Amino acid sequence: GAGVSQSPSNKVTEKGKDVELRCDPISGHTALYWYRQRLGQGLEFLIYFQGNSAPDKSGLPSDRFSAERTGESVSTLTIQRTQQEDSAVYLCASSPRTGAQETQYFGPGTRLLVL
Amino acid sequence: GNSVTQMEGPVTLSEEAFLTINCTYTATGYPSLFWYVQYPGEGLQLLLKATKADDKGSNKGFEATYRKETTSFHLEKGSVQVSDSAVYFCALRNTGGFKTIFGAGTRLFVKA
């Protein structure tokens, strides 16, 4: 079946502009995660959605970052007034449910470059 | 708090060499442990996992044993191939939690 998809695959923007990144999780997966991966570094947790529960936003680095998810479908991550330090690969993952043993399925990522 | 430390790369090996990538963790509970792999140009994918102490995860010739006494989950493969060249991430998720804590990644290059 289809995996997690993300769009765009690459985005180049100017400092100060807003960007919107999209994630389509695997159908039926209730949990959805956003991560940021800076060059040469590990994954940094940003935000987590589980079904209709309130999302955990504890990883968002500033109030310029926000994310939404409609039910158990598409999610969008919005970065307002982008800064050069926002340049990174933004990864989305989904899993069938929440649990310590659950495998996360990752999308290919959106590579963001802020000039 | 929870954390994962893995050996720095890059690691460069010749084909058929033995591979070890060290991973140690700090966790307050009883985490599940994972190795994810990122092949060039592809997204992360699960390589193997272990959910309790002394469990061994294995896949594609790779193995890792959950060692609670040494808080380690080292990745091993007896004979690497060029196609194993990738970045490998060790990760943990604690019981009742949802956040996955990732290590910084170890890049592996395998030469023919």
PDB file of C-alpha atoms in Angstrom:
ATOM      1  CA  GLY A   1       0.000   0.000   0.000  1.00  0.00           C
ATOM      2  CA  ALA A   2       0.989   3.656  -0.191  1.00  0.00           C
ATOM      3  CA  GLY A   3       3.459   4.926   2.338  1.00  0.00           C
ATOM      4  CA  VAL A   4       3.731   8.299   4.009  1.00  0.00           C
ATOM      5  CA  SER A   5       4.031  11.057   1.454  1.00  0.00           C
ATOM      6  CA  GLN A   6       5.243  14.606   1.908  1.00  0.00           C
ATOM      7  CA  SER A   7       5.168  17.680  -0.272  1.00  0.00           C
ATOM      8  CA  PRO A   8       6.957  19.576  -1.525  1.00  0.00           C
ATOM      9  CA  SER A   9      10.099  17.465  -1.643  1.00  0.00           C
ATOM     10  CA  ASN A  10      12.238  20.586  -1.769  1.00  0.00           C
ATOM     11  CA  LYS A  11      11.475  24.186  -0.867  1.00  0.00           C
ATOM     12  CA  VAL A  12      13.690  27.229  -1.230  1.00  0.00           C
ATOM     13  CA  THR A  13      12.397  30.412   0.340  1.00  0.00           C
ATOM     14  CA  GLU A  14      13.600  33.815   1.365  1.00  0.00           C
ATOM     15  CA  LYS A  15      14.097  34.812   4.957  1.00  0.00           C
ATOM     16  CA  GLY A  16      10.913  36.247   6.404  1.00  0.00           C
ATOM     17  CA  LYS A  17       8.513  34.327   4.164  1.00  0.00           C
ATOM     18  CA  ASP A  18       5.985  31.788   5.440  1.00  0.00           C
ATOM     19  CA  VAL A  19       6.111  28.158   4.303  1.00  0.00           C
ATOM     20  CA  GLU A  20       3.625  25.317   4.564  1.00  0.00           C
ATOM     21  CA  LEU A  21       4.673  21.679   4.485  1.00  0.00           C
ATOM     22  CA  ARG A  22       2.251  18.840   3.934  1.00  0.00           C
ATOM     23  CA  CYS A  23       2.149  15.260   5.157  1.00  0.00           C
ATOM     24  CA  ASP A  24      -0.195  12.471   4.043  1.00  0.00           C
ATOM     25  CA  PRO A  25       0.034   9.614   6.550  1.00  0.00           C
ATOM     26  CA  ILE A  26      -0.697   5.979   5.843  1.00  0.00           C
ATOM     27  CA  SER A  27      -4.442   5.452   5.764  1.00  0.00           C
ATOM     28  CA  GLY A  28      -5.784   4.274   9.111  1.00  0.00           C
ATOM     29  CA  HIS A  29      -2.779   5.442  11.119  1.00  0.00           C
ATOM     30  CA  THR A  30      -4.004   7.363  14.123  1.00  0.00           C
ATOM     31  CA  ALA A  31      -0.643   8.744  15.264  1.00  0.00           C
ATOM     32  CA  LEU A  32       1.334  11.333  13.316  1.00  0.00           C
ATOM     33  CA  TYR A  33       4.675  12.929  14.168  1.00  0.00           C
ATOM     34  CA  TRP A  34       6.758  15.781  12.792  1.00  0.00           C
ATOM     35  CA  TYR A  35      10.535  15.871  13.207  1.00  0.00           C
ATOM     36  CA  ARG A  36      13.300  18.202  12.082  1.00  0.00           C
ATOM     37  CA  GLN A  37      16.671  16.907  10.951  1.00  0.00           C
ATOM     38  CA  ARG A  38      19.421  19.485  10.638  1.00  0.00           C
ATOM     39  CA  LEU A  39      22.419  18.658   8.498  1.00  0.00           C
ATOM     40  CA  GLY A  40      24.564  15.986  10.136  1.00  0.00           C
ATOM     41  CA  GLN A  41      22.350  15.760  13.192  1.00  0.00           C
ATOM     42  CA  GLY A  42      19.747  13.408  14.605  1.00  0.00           C
ATOM     43  CA  LEU A  43      16.015  13.847  14.519  1.00  0.00           C
ATOM     44  CA  GLU A  44      14.464  16.520  16.688  1.00  0.00           C
ATOM     45  CA  PHE A  45      10.859  15.922  17.771  1.00  0.00           C
ATOM     46  CA  LEU A  46       8.500  18.774  16.934  1.00  0.00           C
ATOM     47  CA  ILE A  47       4.873  17.765  17.430  1.00  0.00           C
ATOM     48  CA  TYR A  48       2.638  14.706  17.823  1.00  0.00           C
ATOM     49  CA  PHE A  49      -1.004  14.058  16.934  1.00  0.00           C
ATOM     50  CA  GLN A  50      -3.046  11.109  18.197  1.00  0.00           C
ATOM     51  CA  GLY A  51      -6.556  10.783  16.834  1.00  0.00           C
ATOM     52  CA  ASN A  52      -8.780  13.582  18.051  1.00  0.00           C
ATOM     53  CA  SER A  53      -6.764  14.246  21.206  1.00  0.00           C
ATOM     54  CA  ALA A  54      -5.033  17.559  21.763  1.00  0.00           C
ATOM     55  CA  PRO A  55      -1.644  17.486  20.051  1.00  0.00           C
ATOM     56  CA  ASP A  56       1.602  17.526  22.003  1.00  0.00           C
ATOM     57  CA  LYS A  57       3.400  20.650  20.835  1.00  0.00           C
ATOM     58  CA  SER A  58       6.220  20.491  23.344  1.00  0.00           C
ATOM     59  CA  GLY A  59       8.907  20.129  20.672  1.00  0.00           C
ATOM     60  CA  LEU A  60       8.034  23.180  18.608  1.00  0.00           C
ATOM     61  CA  PRO A  61      11.066  25.490  18.822  1.00  0.00           C
ATOM     62  CA  SER A  62       9.202  28.800  18.716  1.00  0.00           C
ATOM     63  CA  ASP A  63       5.773  30.320  18.194  1.00  0.00           C
ATOM     64  CA  ARG A  64       6.634  30.732  14.506  1.00  0.00           C
ATOM     65  CA  PHE A  65       5.987  27.002  14.164  1.00  0.00           C
ATOM     66  CA  SER A  66       2.490  25.545  14.134  1.00  0.00           C
ATOM     67  CA  ALA A  67       0.844  22.400  12.839  1.00  0.00           C
ATOM     68  CA  GLU A  68      -2.636  21.158  12.188  1.00  0.00           C
ATOM     69  CA  ARG A  69      -4.212  17.838  11.457  1.00  0.00           C
ATOM     70  CA  THR A  70      -7.775  17.179  10.386  1.00  0.00           C
ATOM     71  CA  GLY A  71      -9.009  14.017  12.058  1.00  0.00           C
ATOM     72  CA  GLU A  72      -6.735  11.163  11.095  1.00  0.00           C
ATOM     73  CA  SER A  73      -5.743  12.511   7.708  1.00  0.00           C
ATOM     74  CA  VAL A  74      -3.475  15.164   6.271  1.00  0.00           C
ATOM     75  CA  SER A  75      -1.265  17.334   8.444  1.00  0.00           C
ATOM     76  CA  THR A  76       0.345  20.663   7.627  1.00  0.00           C
ATOM     77  CA  LEU A  77       3.347  22.207   9.349  1.00  0.00           C
ATOM     78  CA  THR A  78       3.569  25.966   8.968  1.00  0.00           C
ATOM     79  CA  ILE A  79       6.646  28.044   9.631  1.00  0.00           C
ATOM     80  CA  GLN A  80       6.041  31.795   9.726  1.00  0.00           C
ATOM     81  CA  ARG A  81       8.683  34.447   9.105  1.00  0.00           C
ATOM     82  CA  THR A  82      11.299  31.830   8.253  1.00  0.00           C
ATOM     83  CA  GLN A  83      14.854  32.245   9.484  1.00  0.00           C
ATOM     84  CA  GLN A  84      18.045  30.738   8.082  1.00  0.00           C
ATOM     85  CA  GLU A  85      18.322  28.417  11.091  1.00  0.00           C
ATOM     86  CA  ASP A  86      15.027  26.828   9.999  1.00  0.00           C
ATOM     87  CA  SER A  87      16.879  25.235   7.073  1.00  0.00           C
ATOM     88  CA  ALA A  88      16.602  21.473   7.578  1.00  0.00           C
ATOM     89  CA  VAL A  89      14.814  18.372   6.401  1.00  0.00           C
ATOM     90  CA  TYR A  90      11.336  18.128   7.917  1.00  0.00           C
ATOM     91  CA  LEU A  91      10.204  14.546   8.373  1.00  0.00           C
ATOM     92  CA  CYS A  92       6.730  13.250   8.976  1.00  0.00           C
ATOM     93  CA  ALA A  93       5.973   9.803  10.366  1.00  0.00           C
ATOM     94  CA  SER A  94       2.819   7.893  11.185  1.00  0.00           C
ATOM     95  CA  SER A  95       2.035   4.772  13.171  1.00  0.00           C
ATOM     96  CA  PRO A  96      -1.100   2.650  13.517  1.00  0.00           C
ATOM     97  CA  ARG A  97      -1.522   3.601  17.170  1.00  0.00           C
ATOM     98  CA  THR A  98       0.358   4.932  20.130  1.00  0.00           C
ATOM     99  CA  GLY A  99       2.601   2.674  22.144  1.00  0.00           C
ATOM    100  CA  ALA A 100       6.201   2.158  23.103  1.00  0.00           C
ATOM    101  CA  GLN A 101       6.483  -0.802  20.734  1.00  0.00           C
ATOM    102  CA  GLU A 102       4.898   0.815  17.709  1.00  0.00           C
ATOM    103  CA  THR A 103       6.948   1.218  14.553  1.00  0.00           C
ATOM    104  CA  GLN A 104       6.913   4.627  12.928  1.00  0.00           C
ATOM    105  CA  TYR A 105       6.736   4.849   9.148  1.00  0.00           C
ATOM    106  CA  PHE A 106       8.564   7.835   7.754  1.00  0.00           C
ATOM    107  CA  GLY A 107       7.956   9.944   4.697  1.00  0.00           C
ATOM    108  CA  PRO A 108      10.802  11.035   2.406  1.00  0.00           C
ATOM    109  CA  GLY A 109      10.946  14.481   3.994  1.00  0.00           C
ATOM    110  CA  THR A 110      10.798  18.054   2.783  1.00  0.00           C
ATOM    111  CA  ARG A 111      14.165  19.713   2.382  1.00  0.00           C
ATOM    112  CA  LEU A 112      13.784  23.386   3.334  1.00  0.00           C
ATOM    113  CA  LEU A 113      16.404  25.968   2.494  1.00  0.00           C
ATOM    114  CA  VAL A 114      15.971  29.512   3.772  1.00  0.00           C
ATOM    115  CA  LEU A 115      18.155  32.029   1.972  1.00  0.00           C
TER     116      LEU A 115
ATOM    117  CA  GLY B   1      15.615  12.428  31.057  1.00  0.00           C
ATOM    118  CA  ASN B   2      15.813  10.000  28.176  1.00  0.00           C
ATOM    119  CA  SER B   3      18.741  10.114  25.790  1.00  0.00           C
ATOM    120  CA  VAL B   4      20.553   8.039  23.177  1.00  0.00           C
ATOM    121  CA  THR B   5      24.265   8.150  22.420  1.00  0.00           C
ATOM    122  CA  GLN B   6      25.723   6.405  19.411  1.00  0.00           C
ATOM    123  CA  MET B   7      29.208   6.264  18.021  1.00  0.00           C
ATOM    124  CA  GLU B   8      30.245   9.045  15.723  1.00  0.00           C
ATOM    125  CA  GLY B   9      30.874   8.342  12.102  1.00  0.00           C
ATOM    126  CA  PRO B  10      31.651   8.025   9.438  1.00  0.00           C
ATOM    127  CA  VAL B  11      32.545   4.378   9.649  1.00  0.00           C
ATOM    128  CA  THR B  12      34.348   3.062   6.565  1.00  0.00           C
ATOM    129  CA  LEU B  13      34.651  -0.689   6.016  1.00  0.00           C
ATOM    130  CA  SER B  14      35.588  -3.021   3.220  1.00  0.00           C
ATOM    131  CA  GLU B  15      33.001  -5.427   1.883  1.00  0.00           C
ATOM    132  CA  GLU B  16      32.587  -8.565   4.049  1.00  0.00           C
ATOM    133  CA  ALA B  17      34.040  -6.863   7.128  1.00  0.00           C
ATOM    134  CA  PHE B  18      32.386  -7.147  10.549  1.00  0.00           C
ATOM    135  CA  LEU B  19      30.313  -4.164  11.642  1.00  0.00           C
ATOM    136  CA  THR B  20      29.590  -2.841  15.111  1.00  0.00           C
ATOM    137  CA  ILE B  21      27.850   0.467  15.747  1.00  0.00           C
ATOM    138  CA  ASN B  22      27.654   1.217  19.444  1.00  0.00           C
ATOM    139  CA  CYS B  23      24.529   2.637  21.047  1.00  0.00           C
ATOM    140  CA  THR B  24      23.911   3.351  24.720  1.00  0.00           C
ATOM    141  CA  TYR B  25      20.858   4.891  26.280  1.00  0.00           C
ATOM    142  CA  THR B  26      19.540   6.584  29.394  1.00  0.00           C
ATOM    143  CA  ALA B  27      15.913   6.035  30.304  1.00  0.00           C
ATOM    144  CA  THR B  28      13.804   6.278  33.434  1.00  0.00           C
ATOM    145  CA  GLY B  29      11.505   3.361  32.627  1.00  0.00           C
ATOM    146  CA  TYR B  30      11.548   0.292  30.419  1.00  0.00           C
ATOM    147  CA  PRO B  31      11.942   1.577  26.879  1.00  0.00           C
ATOM    148  CA  SER B  32      11.593  -0.127  23.555  1.00  0.00           C
ATOM    149  CA  LEU B  33      14.739   0.200  21.449  1.00  0.00           C
ATOM    150  CA  PHE B  34      14.988   0.625  17.709  1.00  0.00           C
ATOM    151  CA  TRP B  35      17.488   0.877  14.894  1.00  0.00           C
ATOM    152  CA  TYR B  36      16.368   2.887  11.881  1.00  0.00           C
ATOM    153  CA  VAL B  37      18.276   3.115   8.590  1.00  0.00           C
ATOM    154  CA  GLN B  38      18.318   5.895   6.021  1.00  0.00           C
ATOM    155  CA  TYR B  39      19.621   4.826   2.612  1.00  0.00           C
ATOM    156  CA  PRO B  40      20.851   7.554   0.242  1.00  0.00           C
ATOM    157  CA  GLY B  41      17.937   9.487  -1.166  1.00  0.00           C
ATOM    158  CA  GLU B  42      15.352   7.565   0.855  1.00  0.00           C
ATOM    159  CA  GLY B  43      13.366   8.097   4.021  1.00  0.00           C
ATOM    160  CA  LEU B  44      14.035   6.475   7.368  1.00  0.00           C
ATOM    161  CA  GLN B  45      12.833   2.936   7.756  1.00  0.00           C
ATOM    162  CA  LEU B  46      12.809   0.557  10.662  1.00  0.00           C
ATOM    163  CA  LEU B  47      15.664  -1.937  10.573  1.00  0.00           C
ATOM    164  CA  LEU B  48      14.960  -3.843  13.793  1.00  0.00           C
ATOM    165  CA  LYS B  49      13.618  -3.415  17.288  1.00  0.00           C
ATOM    166  CA  ALA B  50      13.570  -5.004  20.737  1.00  0.00           C
ATOM    167  CA  THR B  51      10.918  -4.331  23.333  1.00  0.00           C
ATOM    168  CA  LYS B  52      12.303  -5.857  26.522  1.00  0.00           C
ATOM    169  CA  ALA B  53      15.571  -6.780  28.162  1.00  0.00           C
ATOM    170  CA  ASP B  54      17.551  -9.622  26.562  1.00  0.00           C
ATOM    171  CA  ASP B  55      15.437  -9.503  23.406  1.00  0.00           C
ATOM    172  CA  LYS B  56      17.386  -9.694  20.161  1.00  0.00           C
ATOM    173  CA  GLY B  57      16.133  -7.832  17.131  1.00  0.00           C
ATOM    174  CA  SER B  58      17.310  -9.029  13.739  1.00  0.00           C
ATOM    175  CA  ASN B  59      16.743  -8.193  10.097  1.00  0.00           C
ATOM    176  CA  LYS B  60      18.735  -8.374   6.841  1.00  0.00           C
ATOM    177  CA  GLY B  61      21.689  -9.951   8.649  1.00  0.00           C
ATOM    178  CA  PHE B  62      21.796  -7.175  11.263  1.00  0.00           C
ATOM    179  CA  GLU B  63      21.337  -7.954  14.950  1.00  0.00           C
ATOM    180  CA  ALA B  64      21.101  -5.988  18.179  1.00  0.00           C
ATOM    181  CA  THR B  65      20.539  -7.272  21.716  1.00  0.00           C
ATOM    182  CA  TYR B  66      18.764  -5.216  24.384  1.00  0.00           C
ATOM    183  CA  ARG B  67      21.212  -5.204  27.316  1.00  0.00           C
ATOM    184  CA  LYS B  68      19.641  -3.622  30.373  1.00  0.00           C
ATOM    185  CA  GLU B  69      22.707  -4.182  32.577  1.00  0.00           C
ATOM    186  CA  THR B  70      24.885  -2.107  30.273  1.00  0.00           C
ATOM    187  CA  THR B  71      22.045   0.059  28.870  1.00  0.00           C
ATOM    188  CA  SER B  72      23.206  -0.768  25.367  1.00  0.00           C
ATOM    189  CA  PHE B  73      21.753  -1.809  22.024  1.00  0.00           C
ATOM    190  CA  HIS B  74      24.768  -2.221  19.753  1.00  0.00           C
ATOM    191  CA  LEU B  75      24.140  -2.974  16.086  1.00  0.00           C
ATOM    192  CA  GLU B  76      26.168  -5.781  14.500  1.00  0.00           C
ATOM    193  CA  LYS B  77      26.493  -7.479  11.143  1.00  0.00           C
ATOM    194  CA  GLY B  78      28.916 -10.254  10.365  1.00  0.00           C
ATOM    195  CA  SER B  79      29.628  -9.375   6.729  1.00  0.00           C
ATOM    196  CA  VAL B  80      28.684  -5.997   5.303  1.00  0.00           C
ATOM    197  CA  GLN B  81      27.874  -5.292   1.677  1.00  0.00           C
ATOM    198  CA  VAL B  82      28.221  -2.145  -0.403  1.00  0.00           C
ATOM    199  CA  SER B  83      24.423  -1.890  -0.337  1.00  0.00           C
ATOM    200  CA  ASP B  84      24.551  -1.455   3.464  1.00  0.00           C
ATOM    201  CA  SER B  85      26.033   2.023   3.008  1.00  0.00           C
ATOM    202  CA  ALA B  86      23.588   4.304   4.798  1.00  0.00           C
ATOM    203  CA  VAL B  87      23.034   6.325   7.963  1.00  0.00           C
ATOM    204  CA  TYR B  88      21.973   4.287  10.983  1.00  0.00           C
ATOM    205  CA  PHE B  89      19.971   5.770  13.868  1.00  0.00           C
ATOM    206  CA  CYS B  90      19.533   4.239  17.295  1.00  0.00           C
ATOM    207  CA  ALA B  91      16.315   5.269  19.057  1.00  0.00           C
ATOM    208  CA  LEU B  92      14.227   4.622  22.144  1.00  0.00           C
ATOM    209  CA  ARG B  93      10.644   5.135  23.221  1.00  0.00           C
ATOM    210  CA  ASN B  94       9.673   4.804  26.839  1.00  0.00           C
ATOM    211  CA  THR B  95       6.755   2.832  28.210  1.00  0.00           C
ATOM    212  CA  GLY B  96       3.539   4.822  27.996  1.00  0.00           C
ATOM    213  CA  GLY B  97       5.236   7.458  25.900  1.00  0.00           C
ATOM    214  CA  PHE B  98       4.992   8.501  22.319  1.00  0.00           C
ATOM    215  CA  LYS B  99       8.122  10.541  21.799  1.00  0.00           C
ATOM    216  CA  THR B 100      10.914   8.671  20.094  1.00  0.00           C
ATOM    217  CA  ILE B 101      14.368   9.857  21.096  1.00  0.00           C
ATOM    218  CA  PHE B 102      16.904   9.457  18.302  1.00  0.00           C
ATOM    219  CA  GLY B 103      20.669   9.347  18.365  1.00  0.00           C
ATOM    220  CA  ALA B 104      22.651  11.603  16.079  1.00  0.00           C
ATOM    221  CA  GLY B 105      23.130   8.887  13.450  1.00  0.00           C
ATOM    222  CA  THR B 106      26.193   7.008  12.229  1.00  0.00           C
ATOM    223  CA  ARG B 107      27.118   7.098   8.555  1.00  0.00           C
ATOM    224  CA  LEU B 108      28.473   3.823   7.187  1.00  0.00           C
ATOM    225  CA  PHE B 109      30.476   3.594   3.959  1.00  0.00           C
ATOM    226  CA  VAL B 110      31.228   0.129   2.588  1.00  0.00           C
ATOM    227  CA  LYS B 111      33.900  -0.116  -0.113  1.00  0.00           C
ATOM    228  CA  ALA B 112      33.946  -2.857  -2.733  1.00  0.00           C
TER     229      ALA B 112
END
